[in-house]
Amino acid sequence: MSETAPAVVRSAANPQFKALRLLAQDSTAWRKQGRVWLEGDHLCRAALARGVQPELAVYAEFCPAEHRLPAAKTLVLADPLFAAISALESPARMGFVIAVPPAPALDPQAPTVVLDRLQDAGNVGSILRSAAAFGFRQVVALKGSAALWSPKVLRAGMGAHFGLSLFDAADPGLLDALTVPLLTTSSHGGDLLHQARLPWPCAWVLGHEGQGVRAEVDARASLRVRIGQPGGEESLNVAAAAAICLHASAVSRSR
Amino acid sequence: MSETAPAVVRSAANPQFKALRLLAQDSTAWRKQGRVWLEGDHLCRAALARGVQPELAVYAEFCPAEHRLPAAKTLVLADPLFAAISALESPARMGFVIAVPPAPALDPQAPTVVLDRLQDAGNVGSILRSAAAFGFRQVVALKGSAALWSPKVLRAGMGAHFGLSLFDAADPGLLDALTVPLLTTSSHGGDLLHQARLPWPCAWVLGHEGQGVRAEVDARASLRVRIGQPGGEESLNVAAAAAICLHASAVSRSR
């Protein structure tokens, strides 16, 4: 006997569909619901690979069986309904709803990235990817930064969220608990990054796109370095600067 | 005798306003009109600093006189009309309309960045900034990449456009004219970037966010390097990878 195929939701008035649409489209709904929507195979597999269990798997009606991933509960949407909640140009055919993982205790000695009021979701997501790639373990987003679990940051993070301990909307006082040295970049002083002796582990602080790192946080830095820019511009994008700094730490550690 | 203050446009039916709104909001209008809209003091000053003469300066009515920049022709918009064409969360109070600078002849020996079908405007803008910062002179965007002069790429470029020779929607055959060696990144082979001997000048090729550099272009590479990622992910954002590579070239040149 074959299993019964699940019922397909075809009405936009369906309450489960409406809750899902809110989660996918309202950038603050995740905070109220304590859950996030992961669209697409890549993000969902990244979550599964790190042991995250989805509360719900959602499939478009015509998502082939071989593209479906294991989940305790399943919702099947008619294709137009799935497309209506999609944020991708080519809508994926599946997604997960997962509970926001609880923030663990801060590890005072872990390699860390601190975000000081970064505004752009794409920048935050890119920095999470660089942090995971270069062996950093935790990311502290100080209050005023783009929310780490917002749909846009999740998409830009491409799964990096699930390999890091994340501290969202953190109070700057949390930095007191870190025993690793704080490092900042400066456009007007300090050693050149490629000549500096970088400590490991450490905590890199990346600041607001326009204003940089605020003075109170910068004052805590053990080391300030600058990225030499022979083109004469002091105008790197913050996620580009972050990638260069985090890579430099990974290289200095391997020497 | 004081000068006569210019008339303030207050109607959304004004033809000059309508043309401007199209330029600011339609991502392809710049190509048809051969002109682009630069919003905000930073972009406009970057253009002026590189000798670009605006066709038209546009001010919100309450933009103070000391914030106005020199231009041959001026248009003053009632504040709500200016806000209606703004793409910024906090609308700037001024902007320029400039003619798209004509593409110069390709310099076969200049340090170059090649974009192979990059899709995301934020990534392209970030790479232009890194290119300008690290002493690269020209950027070749192969057909299928986000248009270099589109409003989103201009905003993300933060003025870097005006310090570079730009080749938009280029045919891959244009690469035949380059005499500098082509460099690509690879996730599965090649020397580690920080151990490689990087030639200068050179041309770095950055590829599509999902698919990377296409095989025909990769086949032209003189050197393939990989960025070591001790976190075990091969998942850097392409603009982050570009920043690391272009910085490495600038550092190797300075040694």
PDB file of N, CA, C and O in Angstrom, chain B residues 48-75:
ATOM      1  N   LEU B  48      32.790  65.049 -10.052  1.00  0.00           N
ATOM      2  CA  LEU B  48      33.453  66.342 -10.265  1.00  0.00           C
ATOM      3  C   LEU B  48      34.966  66.225 -10.095  1.00  0.00           C
ATOM      4  O   LEU B  48      35.739  66.800 -10.863  1.00  0.00           O
ATOM      5  N   ALA B  49      35.380  65.441  -9.080  1.00  0.00           N
ATOM      6  CA  ALA B  49      36.810  65.315  -8.782  1.00  0.00           C
ATOM      7  C   ALA B  49      37.565  64.678  -9.946  1.00  0.00           C
ATOM      8  O   ALA B  49      38.771  64.889 -10.097  1.00  0.00           O
ATOM      9  N   ARG B  50      36.856  63.883 -10.759  1.00  0.00           N
ATOM     10  CA  ARG B  50      37.494  63.243 -11.910  1.00  0.00           C
ATOM     11  C   ARG B  50      37.221  64.009 -13.198  1.00  0.00           C
ATOM     12  O   ARG B  50      37.398  63.488 -14.290  1.00  0.00           O
ATOM     13  N   GLY B  51      36.722  65.248 -13.066  1.00  0.00           N
ATOM     14  CA  GLY B  51      36.564  66.097 -14.243  1.00  0.00           C
ATOM     15  C   GLY B  51      35.276  65.895 -15.018  1.00  0.00           C
ATOM     16  O   GLY B  51      35.117  66.427 -16.115  1.00  0.00           O
ATOM     17  N   VAL B  52      34.334  65.132 -14.460  1.00  0.00           N
ATOM     18  CA  VAL B  52      33.056  64.937 -15.144  1.00  0.00           C
ATOM     19  C   VAL B  52      32.208  66.215 -14.994  1.00  0.00           C
ATOM     20  O   VAL B  52      32.070  66.738 -13.893  1.00  0.00           O
ATOM     21  N   GLN B  53      31.689  66.712 -16.097  1.00  0.00           N
ATOM     22  CA  GLN B  53      30.842  67.899 -16.065  1.00  0.00           C
ATOM     23  C   GLN B  53      29.379  67.471 -16.110  1.00  0.00           C
ATOM     24  O   GLN B  53      28.963  66.827 -17.073  1.00  0.00           O
ATOM     25  N   PRO B  54      28.584  67.806 -15.104  1.00  0.00           N
ATOM     26  CA  PRO B  54      27.174  67.404 -15.149  1.00  0.00           C
ATOM     27  C   PRO B  54      26.407  68.161 -16.241  1.00  0.00           C
ATOM     28  O   PRO B  54      26.672  69.333 -16.477  1.00  0.00           O
ATOM     29  N   GLU B  55      25.468  67.435 -16.872  1.00  0.00           N
ATOM     30  CA  GLU B  55      24.548  68.113 -17.795  1.00  0.00           C
ATOM     31  C   GLU B  55      23.561  68.962 -17.026  1.00  0.00           C
ATOM     32  O   GLU B  55      23.111  70.001 -17.492  1.00  0.00           O
ATOM     33  N   LEU B  56      23.212  68.465 -15.837  1.00  0.00           N
ATOM     34  CA  LEU B  56      22.155  69.116 -15.061  1.00  0.00           C
ATOM     35  C   LEU B  56      22.394  68.823 -13.592  1.00  0.00           C
ATOM     36  O   LEU B  56      22.723  67.690 -13.235  1.00  0.00           O
ATOM     37  N   ALA B  57      22.260  69.830 -12.753  1.00  0.00           N
ATOM     38  CA  ALA B  57      22.265  69.607 -11.309  1.00  0.00           C
ATOM     39  C   ALA B  57      20.823  69.733 -10.825  1.00  0.00           C
ATOM     40  O   ALA B  57      20.100  70.631 -11.261  1.00  0.00           O
ATOM     41  N   VAL B  58      20.396  68.829  -9.960  1.00  0.00           N
ATOM     42  CA  VAL B  58      19.021  68.821  -9.471  1.00  0.00           C
ATOM     43  C   VAL B  58      19.055  68.994  -7.957  1.00  0.00           C
ATOM     44  O   VAL B  58      19.781  68.266  -7.262  1.00  0.00           O
ATOM     45  N   TYR B  59      18.295  69.945  -7.450  1.00  0.00           N
ATOM     46  CA  TYR B  59      18.252  70.196  -6.012  1.00  0.00           C
ATOM     47  C   TYR B  59      16.834  70.092  -5.484  1.00  0.00           C
ATOM     48  O   TYR B  59      15.886  70.452  -6.169  1.00  0.00           O
ATOM     49  N   ALA B  60      16.732  69.594  -4.271  1.00  0.00           N
ATOM     50  CA  ALA B  60      15.466  69.741  -3.556  1.00  0.00           C
ATOM     51  C   ALA B  60      15.359  71.208  -3.136  1.00  0.00           C
ATOM     52  O   ALA B  60      16.365  71.890  -2.908  1.00  0.00           O
ATOM     53  N   GLU B  61      14.128  71.675  -3.044  1.00  0.00           N
ATOM     54  CA  GLU B  61      13.907  73.108  -2.802  1.00  0.00           C
ATOM     55  C   GLU B  61      14.660  73.581  -1.568  1.00  0.00           C
ATOM     56  O   GLU B  61      15.241  74.660  -1.550  1.00  0.00           O
ATOM     57  N   PHE B  62      14.671  72.748  -0.536  1.00  0.00           N
ATOM     58  CA  PHE B  62      15.268  73.211   0.717  1.00  0.00           C
ATOM     59  C   PHE B  62      16.722  72.745   0.898  1.00  0.00           C
ATOM     60  O   PHE B  62      17.230  72.759   2.011  1.00  0.00           O
ATOM     61  N   CYS B  63      17.351  72.363  -0.193  1.00  0.00           N
ATOM     62  CA  CYS B  63      18.790  72.085  -0.117  1.00  0.00           C
ATOM     63  C   CYS B  63      19.498  73.416   0.104  1.00  0.00           C
ATOM     64  O   CYS B  63      19.368  74.334  -0.709  1.00  0.00           O
ATOM     65  N   PRO B  64      20.232  73.562   1.211  1.00  0.00           N
ATOM     66  CA  PRO B  64      20.855  74.854   1.494  1.00  0.00           C
ATOM     67  C   PRO B  64      21.873  75.235   0.408  1.00  0.00           C
ATOM     68  O   PRO B  64      22.485  74.368  -0.209  1.00  0.00           O
ATOM     69  N   ALA B  65      22.043  76.520   0.207  1.00  0.00           N
ATOM     70  CA  ALA B  65      22.936  77.020  -0.846  1.00  0.00           C
ATOM     71  C   ALA B  65      24.340  76.448  -0.703  1.00  0.00           C
ATOM     72  O   ALA B  65      24.996  76.124  -1.695  1.00  0.00           O
ATOM     73  N   GLU B  66      24.811  76.283   0.550  1.00  0.00           N
ATOM     74  CA  GLU B  66      26.198  75.824   0.732  1.00  0.00           C
ATOM     75  C   GLU B  66      26.377  74.362   0.352  1.00  0.00           C
ATOM     76  O   GLU B  66      27.502  73.882   0.251  1.00  0.00           O
ATOM     77  N   HIS B  67      25.282  73.632   0.158  1.00  0.00           N
ATOM     78  CA  HIS B  67      25.396  72.236  -0.268  1.00  0.00           C
ATOM     79  C   HIS B  67      25.264  72.085  -1.782  1.00  0.00           C
ATOM     80  O   HIS B  67      25.277  70.978  -2.298  1.00  0.00           O
ATOM     81  N   ARG B  68      25.103  73.189  -2.491  1.00  0.00           N
ATOM     82  CA  ARG B  68      24.922  73.089  -3.942  1.00  0.00           C
ATOM     83  C   ARG B  68      26.287  73.086  -4.627  1.00  0.00           C
ATOM     84  O   ARG B  68      27.212  73.764  -4.183  1.00  0.00           O
ATOM     85  N   LEU B  69      26.389  72.292  -5.666  1.00  0.00           N
ATOM     86  CA  LEU B  69      27.660  72.140  -6.372  1.00  0.00           C
ATOM     87  C   LEU B  69      27.538  72.815  -7.738  1.00  0.00           C
ATOM     88  O   LEU B  69      26.443  72.944  -8.279  1.00  0.00           O
ATOM     89  N   PRO B  70      28.670  73.234  -8.304  1.00  0.00           N
ATOM     90  CA  PRO B  70      28.616  73.980  -9.565  1.00  0.00           C
ATOM     91  C   PRO B  70      28.125  73.121 -10.729  1.00  0.00           C
ATOM     92  O   PRO B  70      28.498  71.962 -10.850  1.00  0.00           O
ATOM     93  N   ALA B  71      27.277  73.694 -11.567  1.00  0.00           N
ATOM     94  CA  ALA B  71      26.791  73.008 -12.765  1.00  0.00           C
ATOM     95  C   ALA B  71      26.266  74.054 -13.733  1.00  0.00           C
ATOM     96  O   ALA B  71      25.797  75.123 -13.320  1.00  0.00           O
ATOM     97  N   ALA B  72      26.351  73.731 -15.044  1.00  0.00           N
ATOM     98  CA  ALA B  72      25.914  74.678 -16.067  1.00  0.00           C
ATOM     99  C   ALA B  72      24.405  74.904 -15.994  1.00  0.00           C
ATOM    100  O   ALA B  72      23.919  76.021 -16.135  1.00  0.00           O
ATOM    101  N   LYS B  73      23.661  73.832 -15.772  1.00  0.00           N
ATOM    102  CA  LYS B  73      22.196  73.957 -15.720  1.00  0.00           C
ATOM    103  C   LYS B  73      21.672  73.380 -14.408  1.00  0.00           C
ATOM    104  O   LYS B  73      22.227  72.429 -13.875  1.00  0.00           O
ATOM    105  N   THR B  74      20.605  73.962 -13.930  1.00  0.00           N
ATOM    106  CA  THR B  74      20.074  73.599 -12.614  1.00  0.00           C
ATOM    107  C   THR B  74      18.563  73.393 -12.693  1.00  0.00           C
ATOM    108  O   THR B  74      17.876  74.102 -13.423  1.00  0.00           O
ATOM    109  N   LEU B  75      18.094  72.396 -11.942  1.00  0.00           N
ATOM    110  CA  LEU B  75      16.650  72.172 -11.812  1.00  0.00           C
ATOM    111  C   LEU B  75      16.345  72.088 -10.326  1.00  0.00           C
ATOM    112  O   LEU B  75      17.029  71.356  -9.597  1.00  0.00           O
TER     113      LEU B  75
END
